[in-house]
Amino acid sequence: MRNSLSSYLQQQTSAAPLAVFRIGFGLMMFYSILRFAFKGWIEQLYIAPQFYFPYYGFEWIKPLGTYTYLLFALCGLSAFLVAIGYKYRLTILVFFLSFSYIELMDKTNYLNHYYFISVLSFLMLFLPANAYFSVDAYQRKYHYPKIPRWTIDSIKLLLGMVYFYAGLAKINSDWLLKAMPLKIWLPSKYDLPLIGESLMHKEWFHYAMSWSGMLYDLAIPFLLLYRKTRWLAFILVLVFHIFTRVLFPIGMFPYIMIVSTLIFFDAQLHEKILNGFRRFTRAFKNKTKALSYPLHTSVKQKISYSILVVFFAWQLLFPWRYLLYPGELFWTEEGYRFSWRVMLMEKAGYAQFKIVNPQTQESFYVDNTRFLTPRQEKQMSFQPDFILDYAHFLGDYYKAKGMPAVEVYVDCFVALNGRLSKRYIDPKLNLYPIKDTFKHKDWILPLDDEIKGL
Amino acid sequence: MKRSILMFCLALTSLASCSSTDDSDKNTSDGFDRTALLTYTADQRIIPIFKDLQAELTLLESTRAAFENNPNSAQLEQLSAAWLSAYKVWQHLQMYNLGQAATTSLDAERGFRTYFNRYPVDQQRIEELVAAGDYDFEAIPTYNAQGFPGLDFLLHGTSTGDAQAIDKFTSNTLAANYQQYLKNLVAHMQQVNTRLLNDWQNEYRATFINNTQNGQDGSFNQMANDFVFFYEKGFRAEKFGIPAGVFSNQPLPDRVEGLYKKDVSKDLALAALDAIENAFNGKAYQQETEGPAFKQYLEFLDRNDLVQSINQQFEDSREAINQLDDNFYLQVQNNNSQMTQTYDVIQAAVPKLKVDMKQALDFSIDYQDSDGD
């Protein structure tokens, strides 16, 4: 066992796939940041709001006012430098830190694929992605045509886990037996050419999409790994992601996944892609020496291995933490995020907050639009941790305005996957003294329905 | 490569053939006909309401002219009756802030209602404008001095220094200015309504009907948003919540609709509820026939549960409103808890419309543009 592990760690493979991956990743991140800026989202999401919803334990991470633009500039620049492989170890670190900081500023904007980028860039901190076809190699006048095989395998493992866990999450009665939420989402895409009026409202189509989506997610890592099915798998990847791109506003994510899955292909394909790039970089043609990758196991290397083992163990276990909470996961969302649960719910809510002065019993309702952006209000109205954060914000706000004592109540209704909306939180419960913890929030009223499955 | 493409096609066809065997749903006919819904809404509701308001405003103008020739209290009463009748028709139109209506004023949120039903009006502003004799009803400083609430003050309110409403047209030193202001105001409302009605009949009808896309700018999406917004803001908040003080520390009786006439706020609120119910159920304007609207769309999606629940909420609201005083100004001052209870009943429909109906029909409430997961 020990021997086979160490011999696995000694195995080498072509560095081309990792180089292509680095270039693709860097360029797409660079483009994503530009796109984000040009759409005006920096201002809209991180400058304009009066209040930001922090992640538990990361309350110290806040937007930086106008310096937020600088943060985005740094993130975009580092992505570009990663792409060209310039001072890679430093620039991927800067990218990881700046990107993660941006994502932690306001959980309103949480997306699984942003988390995926953070996780992936963390993994890339430990990979020799600049070994080959990089400015670093050009400058130091040598490159490594071969790198340890585990470095490429670790990316495959991460990608495979993301897909597989996304597939597991779809094994539930709402998704498979009720075709929810696709049954809600697809009919409203009636304006698509050809399939809009003919397919989108058909019940069998909703079920077909639900089941094939689940099977796709579970099977695709294996189809990509196995040489004989790899091209088929890649075509499926293309079809699946382009189709979801047409149907839903999911930004860059489909392209990122499509480019990422190229890593499963053999080195020949990547050499061909690099040859394409070489045509543009002919001016820089130089003679870098090919060295063989140093195989001695240094202490540094051992530390890296241990970190990665912990990292993957964490990735493997963290999505299951929801099992520790009572109640229905989709309803309470305790342990929902950071678990590759994608497109599983159509959930919406309506939350009306009441501020009470307990001394006079005077009360009034809060106009949420005074404090929150429409997007923040939407996200807040069906997620309990948001509701509590906002209740605290309101309590603090009115206290600061001179109310001697403040009580904050909410009347909140939430609808999940086409069920009639239900009251979500006891309207007679003062939320202001309640502190957020990782413990179960027993003040969420039950769904009174069971969603079976994982 | 060729083989894998072949495999892929095989996989697709097998997927299609095996999944078509469980084709057991009721909706195998064509999808819901949105063009029909939009056509029906335009031809049986929106345009007829505009036309009716046009007729009401014409009547209002002729009554006004009679009053100008003969400014006595009997004529004023007739004018007041014409005002109320037109004001009730307006309640049916307010939710259709579409097309040119949405952009006709500089107030992007209120759109055309800036010129018809923005309240409360500022009495002092009206008196200043009358004294100046120089005003443009499309300019921002007049926005809180016009429309039906502006007429309400002119016909029923008492100007500074006067003893009763009619004095401003008779004994007041500015009587001629007041007559002119009244004349210009009615003329302006007619003018705006004519402009919008013409646009609907000549241009916008086709645009509206053909815009079946499912984006934020699609006609159905806009209409659904306006409907929910009217219920939540124009009906629930403005007619009940704000005067009852549910958003402030104290009740604000001078925020009621029809503040100067006073005994009409309930009438106006009930007219608005009729408008909401009819729009939801697709009732042709002033007729008993029903056509495609929110109700029929929800039924098509097998959401009769939601249809029933929403209509039940409307009935509960009507019952609660019927218990109130005709005069909300008095109601708020004498028994505000009954007013807030009524508000709570009306409020109960908001999640049904804004959460359940929105989810079932999957229209987007005007949220910001950004990526999803």
Short mmCIF file of C-alpha atoms in Angstrom, two decimals, chain A:
data_model
loop_
_atom_site.label_atom_id
_atom_site.label_comp_id
_atom_site.label_asym_id
_atom_site.label_seq_id
_atom_site.Cartn_x
_atom_site.Cartn_y
_atom_site.Cartn_z
CA MET A 1 0.00 0.00 0.00
CA ARG A 2 2.70 2.36 1.08
CA ASN A 3 4.79 1.30 -1.85
CA SER A 4 2.06 1.70 -4.38
CA LEU A 5 1.29 5.15 -3.00
CA SER A 6 4.86 6.30 -3.23
CA SER A 7 5.25 4.80 -6.67
CA TYR A 8 2.08 6.61 -7.72
CA LEU A 9 3.55 9.85 -6.43
CA GLN A 10 6.67 9.16 -8.51
CA GLN A 11 4.75 8.67 -11.74
CA GLN A 12 5.22 11.35 -14.33
CA THR A 13 3.18 12.57 -17.21
CA SER A 14 3.25 15.30 -19.84
CA ALA A 15 3.01 18.83 -18.48
CA ALA A 16 0.96 20.03 -21.45
CA PRO A 17 -2.53 19.38 -20.04
CA LEU A 18 -1.78 21.38 -16.91
CA ALA A 19 -0.30 24.21 -18.97
CA VAL A 20 -3.42 24.37 -21.14
CA PHE A 21 -5.56 24.23 -18.03
CA ARG A 22 -3.65 27.14 -16.47
CA ILE A 23 -4.02 29.23 -19.63
CA GLY A 24 -7.71 28.44 -20.01
CA PHE A 25 -8.45 29.07 -16.36
CA GLY A 26 -6.50 32.32 -16.24
CA LEU A 27 -8.01 33.72 -19.40
CA MET A 28 -11.54 32.86 -18.38
CA MET A 29 -11.12 34.36 -14.96
CA PHE A 30 -9.63 37.46 -16.54
CA TYR A 31 -12.60 37.71 -18.88
CA SER A 32 -15.06 37.03 -16.02
CA ILE A 33 -13.69 39.91 -13.99
CA LEU A 34 -13.81 42.26 -17.00
CA ARG A 35 -17.37 41.16 -17.74
CA PHE A 36 -18.36 41.71 -14.12
CA ALA A 37 -16.90 45.22 -14.20
CA PHE A 38 -18.40 46.19 -17.54
CA LYS A 39 -21.86 45.09 -16.45
CA GLY A 40 -21.59 47.58 -13.63
CA TRP A 41 -21.93 44.86 -11.03
CA ILE A 42 -19.01 46.05 -8.86
CA GLU A 43 -20.90 49.26 -8.20
CA GLN A 44 -24.29 47.55 -8.00
CA LEU A 45 -23.31 44.72 -5.68
CA TYR A 46 -20.40 46.03 -3.64
CA ILE A 47 -20.57 49.83 -3.57
CA ALA A 48 -24.24 50.82 -3.68
CA PRO A 49 -25.76 48.69 -0.87
CA GLN A 50 -25.98 50.12 2.64
CA PHE A 51 -25.62 46.76 4.27
CA TYR A 52 -23.85 43.52 3.39
CA PHE A 53 -24.75 40.03 4.53
CA PRO A 54 -21.58 38.49 5.99
CA TYR A 55 -20.66 34.82 6.15
CA TYR A 56 -20.70 33.42 9.66
CA GLY A 57 -17.18 33.79 11.05
CA PHE A 58 -16.12 36.14 8.26
CA GLU A 59 -17.87 39.27 9.48
CA TRP A 60 -14.56 41.12 9.20
CA ILE A 61 -14.60 40.78 5.42
CA LYS A 62 -16.33 43.87 4.04
CA PRO A 63 -16.30 45.77 0.77
CA LEU A 64 -13.57 48.37 0.72
CA GLY A 65 -15.48 51.38 -0.58
CA THR A 66 -13.90 52.71 -3.75
CA TYR A 67 -10.87 50.50 -3.11
CA THR A 68 -13.15 47.62 -4.07
CA TYR A 69 -12.42 48.55 -7.68
CA LEU A 70 -8.74 48.12 -6.90
CA LEU A 71 -9.45 44.71 -5.44
CA PHE A 72 -11.18 43.66 -8.65
CA ALA A 73 -8.33 45.11 -10.71
CA LEU A 74 -5.85 43.08 -8.65
CA CYS A 75 -7.94 39.96 -9.11
CA GLY A 76 -8.23 40.47 -12.88
CA LEU A 77 -4.56 41.26 -13.26
CA SER A 78 -3.48 38.22 -11.28
CA ALA A 79 -5.79 36.05 -13.41
CA PHE A 80 -4.09 37.33 -16.52
CA LEU A 81 -0.64 36.72 -15.07
CA VAL A 82 -1.68 33.19 -14.13
CA ALA A 83 -2.72 32.66 -17.74
CA ILE A 84 0.68 33.66 -19.08
CA GLY A 85 2.43 31.92 -16.22
CA TYR A 86 4.30 34.92 -14.86
CA LYS A 87 5.51 34.54 -11.26
CA TYR A 88 2.89 31.85 -11.05
CA ARG A 89 3.19 30.88 -7.38
CA LEU A 90 2.68 34.49 -6.32
CA THR A 91 -0.01 35.39 -8.83
CA ILE A 92 -2.15 32.32 -8.18
CA LEU A 93 -1.93 33.14 -4.46
CA VAL A 94 -3.01 36.73 -5.11
CA PHE A 95 -5.81 35.46 -7.31
CA PHE A 96 -7.01 32.96 -4.71
CA LEU A 97 -6.97 35.55 -1.94
CA SER A 98 -8.55 38.40 -3.88
CA PHE A 99 -11.21 36.23 -5.49
CA SER A 100 -12.15 34.61 -2.20
CA TYR A 101 -12.23 37.97 -0.47
CA ILE A 102 -14.64 39.25 -3.13
CA GLU A 103 -16.90 36.25 -2.69
CA LEU A 104 -16.93 36.58 1.08
CA MET A 105 -17.99 40.24 1.07
CA ASP A 106 -21.71 39.53 0.73
CA LYS A 107 -23.35 36.11 0.81
CA THR A 108 -26.24 37.54 -1.21
CA ASN A 109 -24.11 36.82 -4.24
CA TYR A 110 -23.18 33.26 -3.30
CA LEU A 111 -22.99 30.97 -6.28
CA ASN A 112 -21.69 27.40 -6.28
CA HIS A 113 -19.49 28.18 -9.22
CA TYR A 114 -17.80 31.05 -7.41
CA TYR A 115 -17.05 28.64 -4.59
CA PHE A 116 -15.74 26.22 -7.18
CA ILE A 117 -13.32 28.87 -8.45
CA SER A 118 -12.06 29.55 -4.93
CA VAL A 119 -11.57 25.86 -4.23
CA LEU A 120 -9.90 25.23 -7.56
CA SER A 121 -7.52 28.15 -7.23
CA PHE A 122 -6.61 26.91 -3.75
CA LEU A 123 -5.71 23.54 -5.24
CA MET A 124 -3.69 25.26 -7.95
CA LEU A 125 -1.49 26.84 -5.28
CA PHE A 126 0.13 23.42 -4.95
CA LEU A 127 0.44 22.51 -8.62
CA PRO A 128 3.43 23.22 -10.91
CA ALA A 129 1.21 24.80 -13.55
CA ASN A 130 4.07 27.01 -14.74
CA ALA A 131 6.38 24.08 -15.45
CA TYR A 132 5.74 24.23 -19.14
CA PHE A 133 4.86 26.88 -21.73
CA SER A 134 4.95 29.80 -19.29
CA VAL A 135 6.74 33.12 -18.92
CA ASP A 136 8.36 31.71 -15.80
CA ALA A 137 9.94 28.91 -17.83
CA TYR A 138 11.01 31.39 -20.49
CA GLN A 139 12.69 33.61 -17.94
CA ARG A 140 14.50 30.94 -16.04
CA LYS A 141 15.46 29.32 -19.34
CA TYR A 142 14.34 25.82 -18.47
CA HIS A 143 11.10 23.94 -18.41
CA TYR A 144 9.80 20.59 -17.25
CA PRO A 145 8.17 18.59 -20.05
CA LYS A 146 7.04 16.03 -17.47
CA ILE A 147 5.40 16.64 -14.13
CA PRO A 148 4.07 14.36 -11.41
CA ARG A 149 0.93 12.63 -12.55
CA TRP A 150 -0.96 13.31 -9.31
CA THR A 151 -1.02 17.03 -10.08
CA ILE A 152 -3.26 16.53 -13.07
CA ASP A 153 -5.21 13.78 -11.36
CA SER A 154 -6.03 16.09 -8.46
CA ILE A 155 -7.84 18.49 -10.80
CA LYS A 156 -9.70 15.57 -12.37
CA LEU A 157 -10.66 14.40 -8.89
CA LEU A 158 -11.99 17.81 -7.91
CA LEU A 159 -13.98 18.18 -11.13
CA GLY A 160 -15.31 14.66 -10.76
CA MET A 161 -16.39 15.36 -7.20
CA VAL A 162 -18.24 18.50 -8.18
CA TYR A 163 -20.22 16.67 -10.85
CA PHE A 164 -20.82 13.58 -8.76
CA TYR A 165 -22.01 15.48 -5.69
CA ALA A 166 -24.25 17.63 -7.89
CA GLY A 167 -25.72 14.38 -9.19
CA LEU A 168 -26.19 12.91 -5.72
CA ALA A 169 -28.01 16.06 -4.62
CA LYS A 170 -30.51 15.51 -7.43
CA ILE A 171 -31.54 12.15 -5.99
CA ASN A 172 -34.55 13.48 -4.14
CA SER A 173 -38.27 13.15 -4.56
CA ASP A 174 -38.86 16.74 -5.68
CA TRP A 175 -36.34 16.46 -8.51
CA LEU A 176 -37.07 12.92 -9.70
CA LEU A 177 -40.70 12.26 -8.83
CA LYS A 178 -42.19 15.75 -9.23
CA ALA A 179 -39.76 17.12 -11.83
CA MET A 180 -39.42 20.18 -9.63
CA PRO A 181 -38.24 22.87 -10.12
CA LEU A 182 -37.79 22.24 -13.86
CA LYS A 183 -41.57 21.95 -14.18
CA ILE A 184 -41.76 25.59 -13.11
CA TRP A 185 -38.75 26.88 -14.98
CA LEU A 186 -39.02 25.22 -18.37
CA PRO A 187 -42.57 26.27 -19.41
CA SER A 188 -41.68 29.92 -18.98
CA LYS A 189 -38.99 29.54 -21.65
CA TYR A 190 -41.74 29.42 -24.27
CA ASP A 191 -40.01 32.09 -26.31
CA LEU A 192 -37.09 29.86 -27.32
CA PRO A 193 -36.95 29.17 -31.03
CA LEU A 194 -38.19 25.71 -32.15
CA ILE A 195 -38.44 24.01 -28.77
CA GLY A 196 -40.07 26.91 -26.91
CA GLU A 197 -43.66 26.24 -27.92
CA SER A 198 -43.36 22.56 -28.65
CA LEU A 199 -41.39 20.98 -25.82
CA MET A 200 -40.97 23.31 -22.90
CA HIS A 201 -44.39 22.80 -21.34
CA LYS A 202 -44.57 19.04 -21.87
CA GLU A 203 -44.57 17.10 -18.67
CA TRP A 204 -42.57 14.19 -20.07
CA PHE A 205 -39.91 16.67 -21.10
CA HIS A 206 -39.61 17.98 -17.53
CA TYR A 207 -39.11 14.46 -16.25
CA ALA A 208 -36.72 13.57 -19.05
CA MET A 209 -34.62 16.62 -18.26
CA SER A 210 -34.64 15.95 -14.51
CA TRP A 211 -33.61 12.33 -14.85
CA SER A 212 -31.06 12.88 -17.57
CA GLY A 213 -29.59 15.79 -15.59
CA MET A 214 -29.13 13.53 -12.59
CA LEU A 215 -27.66 10.70 -14.65
CA TYR A 216 -25.41 13.09 -16.51
CA ASP A 217 -23.93 14.50 -13.31
CA LEU A 218 -23.33 11.09 -11.78
CA ALA A 219 -21.91 9.46 -14.90
CA ILE A 220 -19.88 12.18 -16.53
CA PRO A 221 -16.74 11.88 -14.34
CA PHE A 222 -16.45 8.19 -15.25
CA LEU A 223 -17.25 8.72 -18.92
CA LEU A 224 -14.51 11.34 -19.03
CA LEU A 225 -12.00 9.11 -17.27
CA TYR A 226 -12.51 6.14 -19.57
CA ARG A 227 -10.66 6.63 -22.83
CA LYS A 228 -13.24 4.95 -25.04
CA THR A 229 -16.11 7.12 -23.87
CA ARG A 230 -14.15 10.34 -23.53
CA TRP A 231 -15.24 11.98 -26.77
CA LEU A 232 -18.83 11.00 -26.19
CA ALA A 233 -18.53 12.45 -22.71
CA PHE A 234 -17.09 15.68 -24.03
CA ILE A 235 -19.93 16.04 -26.51
CA LEU A 236 -22.35 15.48 -23.65
CA VAL A 237 -20.52 18.15 -21.67
CA LEU A 238 -20.92 20.55 -24.60
CA VAL A 239 -24.59 19.76 -25.12
CA PHE A 240 -25.45 19.89 -21.44
CA HIS A 241 -23.69 23.14 -20.64
CA ILE A 242 -24.72 24.96 -23.78
CA PHE A 243 -28.31 23.90 -23.23
CA THR A 244 -28.31 25.14 -19.64
CA ARG A 245 -26.65 28.33 -20.83
CA VAL A 246 -29.52 28.90 -23.28
CA LEU A 247 -32.13 28.17 -20.62
CA PHE A 248 -30.79 29.93 -17.56
CA PRO A 249 -28.81 33.06 -16.78
CA ILE A 250 -25.74 31.30 -15.45
CA GLY A 251 -23.04 33.55 -16.84
CA MET A 252 -19.59 32.09 -17.37
CA PHE A 253 -20.05 28.82 -15.54
CA PRO A 254 -20.82 26.59 -18.57
CA TYR A 255 -17.74 27.81 -20.42
CA ILE A 256 -15.55 27.31 -17.38
CA MET A 257 -16.74 23.74 -17.04
CA ILE A 258 -16.33 23.02 -20.75
CA VAL A 259 -12.76 24.27 -20.81
CA SER A 260 -11.95 22.55 -17.51
CA THR A 261 -13.04 19.13 -18.74
CA LEU A 262 -10.36 19.30 -21.44
CA ILE A 263 -7.94 18.24 -18.72
CA PHE A 264 -9.25 14.69 -19.09
CA PHE A 265 -7.83 14.42 -22.60
CA ASP A 266 -4.44 13.02 -23.60
CA ALA A 267 -1.35 15.15 -23.93
CA GLN A 268 -1.46 15.05 -27.76
CA LEU A 269 -4.56 17.15 -27.84
CA HIS A 270 -3.02 19.66 -25.46
CA GLU A 271 0.17 19.81 -27.51
CA LYS A 272 -2.00 20.67 -30.50
CA ILE A 273 -3.67 23.45 -28.53
CA LEU A 274 -0.28 24.72 -27.38
CA ASN A 275 0.92 24.66 -30.98
CA GLY A 276 -1.95 26.98 -31.73
CA PHE A 277 -0.68 29.36 -29.07
CA ARG A 278 2.89 28.94 -30.26
CA ARG A 279 2.01 30.56 -33.54
CA PHE A 280 1.27 33.78 -31.66
CA THR A 281 4.30 33.57 -29.41
CA ARG A 282 6.81 32.79 -32.13
CA ALA A 283 8.56 36.09 -31.47
CA PHE A 284 9.58 34.84 -28.06
CA LYS A 285 10.96 31.61 -29.32
CA ASN A 286 13.92 30.76 -27.22
CA LYS A 287 15.77 27.69 -26.23
CA THR A 288 14.67 26.74 -22.76
CA LYS A 289 16.31 23.62 -21.53
CA ALA A 290 14.17 20.61 -20.79
CA LEU A 291 14.88 19.40 -17.29
CA SER A 292 13.42 16.44 -15.54
CA TYR A 293 11.16 17.26 -12.65
CA PRO A 294 12.95 16.93 -9.29
CA LEU A 295 11.59 13.85 -7.57
CA HIS A 296 13.16 14.06 -4.16
CA THR A 297 10.57 14.47 -1.45
CA SER A 298 11.36 17.61 0.46
CA VAL A 299 9.74 18.66 3.72
CA LYS A 300 7.92 21.33 1.76
CA GLN A 301 6.54 18.67 -0.53
CA LYS A 302 5.42 16.60 2.41
CA ILE A 303 3.58 19.54 3.90
CA SER A 304 1.86 20.09 0.57
CA TYR A 305 0.77 16.48 0.45
CA SER A 306 -0.71 16.68 3.94
CA ILE A 307 -2.55 19.88 3.17
CA LEU A 308 -4.01 18.32 0.04
CA VAL A 309 -5.09 15.20 1.86
CA VAL A 310 -6.90 17.32 4.43
CA PHE A 311 -8.34 19.46 1.64
CA PHE A 312 -9.82 16.51 -0.22
CA ALA A 313 -11.09 14.89 2.95
CA TRP A 314 -12.80 18.18 3.74
CA GLN A 315 -14.32 18.34 0.26
CA LEU A 316 -15.52 14.80 0.61
CA LEU A 317 -17.14 15.26 4.02
CA PHE A 318 -18.32 18.87 4.18
CA PRO A 319 -21.36 18.41 1.88
CA TRP A 320 -22.74 15.79 4.28
CA ARG A 321 -22.88 18.11 7.27
CA TYR A 322 -26.58 18.69 6.63
CA LEU A 323 -27.20 15.23 8.10
CA LEU A 324 -26.35 16.67 11.51
CA TYR A 325 -29.35 19.02 11.38
CA PRO A 326 -32.95 18.07 11.96
CA GLY A 327 -35.61 19.39 9.62
CA GLU A 328 -35.88 19.51 5.86
CA LEU A 329 -32.65 20.68 4.21
CA PHE A 330 -34.32 22.63 1.40
CA TRP A 331 -36.55 24.40 3.88
CA THR A 332 -34.04 25.33 6.61
CA GLU A 333 -30.99 25.47 4.32
CA GLU A 334 -28.81 24.42 7.23
CA GLY A 335 -25.80 22.89 5.49
CA TYR A 336 -27.07 23.77 2.03
CA ARG A 337 -24.29 25.98 0.70
CA PHE A 338 -20.80 24.77 -0.31
CA SER A 339 -22.18 21.37 -1.23
CA TRP A 340 -22.66 21.52 -5.01
CA ARG A 341 -26.43 21.78 -4.75
CA VAL A 342 -27.16 23.44 -8.04
CA MET A 343 -30.57 24.41 -9.49
CA LEU A 344 -32.43 22.26 -7.00
CA MET A 345 -34.94 24.74 -5.71
CA GLU A 346 -37.38 27.32 -6.85
CA LYS A 347 -37.74 29.10 -3.57
CA ALA A 348 -39.12 32.53 -2.92
CA GLY A 349 -40.26 34.40 0.10
CA TYR A 350 -41.81 37.51 1.46
CA ALA A 351 -40.61 38.98 4.72
CA GLN A 352 -42.21 41.88 6.49
CA PHE A 353 -40.35 43.16 9.52
CA LYS A 354 -41.99 44.89 12.44
CA ILE A 355 -40.12 47.15 14.84
CA VAL A 356 -41.68 47.35 18.30
CA ASN A 357 -40.90 49.65 21.17
CA PRO A 358 -41.65 47.35 24.13
CA GLN A 359 -42.14 50.27 26.53
CA THR A 360 -44.90 51.96 24.58
CA GLN A 361 -45.97 48.95 22.50
CA GLU A 362 -45.80 51.26 19.50
CA SER A 363 -44.85 49.50 16.34
CA PHE A 364 -44.33 49.99 12.64
CA TYR A 365 -43.40 47.92 9.59
CA VAL A 366 -40.12 48.31 7.77
CA ASP A 367 -39.93 49.14 4.09
CA ASN A 368 -37.15 46.73 3.07
CA THR A 369 -36.34 48.72 -0.04
CA ARG A 370 -35.01 51.48 2.22
CA PHE A 371 -32.10 49.31 3.34
CA LEU A 372 -31.69 46.51 0.82
CA THR A 373 -31.18 46.24 -2.91
CA PRO A 374 -33.84 44.22 -4.75
CA ARG A 375 -31.45 41.30 -5.03
CA GLN A 376 -30.61 41.42 -1.34
CA GLU A 377 -34.27 41.59 -0.41
CA LYS A 378 -35.04 38.61 -2.61
CA GLN A 379 -32.25 36.47 -1.10
CA MET A 380 -33.02 37.60 2.43
CA SER A 381 -36.69 36.70 2.30
CA PHE A 382 -36.28 32.92 2.29
CA GLN A 383 -32.95 32.17 4.00
CA PRO A 384 -33.02 32.07 7.80
CA ASP A 385 -29.47 33.26 8.41
CA PHE A 386 -30.12 36.29 6.19
CA ILE A 387 -33.33 37.04 8.05
CA LEU A 388 -31.50 36.97 11.37
CA ASP A 389 -28.63 39.14 10.05
CA TYR A 390 -31.11 41.67 8.77
CA ALA A 391 -33.12 41.63 12.01
CA HIS A 392 -29.92 42.48 13.88
CA PHE A 393 -29.11 45.21 11.42
CA LEU A 394 -32.58 46.72 11.88
CA GLY A 395 -32.41 46.46 15.65
CA ASP A 396 -29.02 48.17 15.73
CA TYR A 397 -30.22 50.81 13.30
CA TYR A 398 -33.25 51.84 15.34
CA LYS A 399 -31.31 51.65 18.58
CA ALA A 400 -28.75 54.02 17.14
CA LYS A 401 -31.60 56.29 16.08
CA GLY A 402 -32.53 56.67 19.73
CA MET A 403 -35.14 54.03 20.46
CA PRO A 404 -34.44 53.00 24.07
CA ALA A 405 -35.43 49.37 23.54
CA VAL A 406 -36.11 47.60 20.30
CA GLU A 407 -37.82 44.36 19.41
CA VAL A 408 -37.71 42.99 15.88
CA TYR A 409 -40.37 40.64 14.53
CA VAL A 410 -40.82 39.16 11.10
CA ASP A 411 -43.81 37.79 9.30
CA CYS A 412 -42.38 35.68 6.56
CA PHE A 413 -43.94 33.38 3.97
CA VAL A 414 -41.92 31.03 1.83
CA ALA A 415 -42.90 28.88 -1.14
CA LEU A 416 -40.72 25.94 -2.13
CA ASN A 417 -40.86 24.06 -5.43
CA GLY A 418 -44.49 24.84 -6.19
CA ARG A 419 -45.92 24.12 -2.75
CA LEU A 420 -48.30 26.75 -1.43
CA SER A 421 -46.43 29.34 0.58
CA LYS A 422 -46.20 28.72 4.30
CA ARG A 423 -45.37 30.86 7.29
CA TYR A 424 -41.63 30.48 7.84
CA ILE A 425 -40.93 32.01 11.22
CA ASP A 426 -43.07 32.56 14.30
CA PRO A 427 -44.25 36.19 13.97
CA LYS A 428 -44.42 36.53 17.76
CA LEU A 429 -40.72 35.77 18.22
CA ASN A 430 -38.41 38.68 18.93
CA LEU A 431 -35.41 38.01 16.68
CA TYR A 432 -33.18 40.75 18.03
CA PRO A 433 -31.72 38.85 21.03
CA ILE A 434 -31.16 35.65 19.06
CA LYS A 435 -27.54 35.00 18.14
CA ASP A 436 -26.55 33.12 15.02
CA THR A 437 -24.64 29.88 15.60
CA PHE A 438 -23.92 26.67 13.74
CA LYS A 439 -26.57 24.99 15.88
CA HIS A 440 -30.01 24.16 14.53
CA LYS A 441 -32.27 27.19 14.30
CA ASP A 442 -35.27 25.90 16.18
CA TRP A 443 -37.24 29.04 15.45
CA ILE A 444 -37.84 28.03 11.83
CA LEU A 445 -41.36 26.66 11.51
CA PRO A 446 -41.48 23.18 9.94
CA LEU A 447 -42.25 22.53 6.28
CA ASP A 448 -44.73 19.77 7.20
CA ASP A 449 -43.78 17.84 4.12
CA GLU A 450 -41.00 15.40 3.46
CA ILE A 451 -38.62 15.56 0.56
CA LYS A 452 -37.21 12.06 0.38
CA GLY A 453 -33.75 11.20 -0.82
CA LEU A 454 -30.20 12.38 -0.23
#
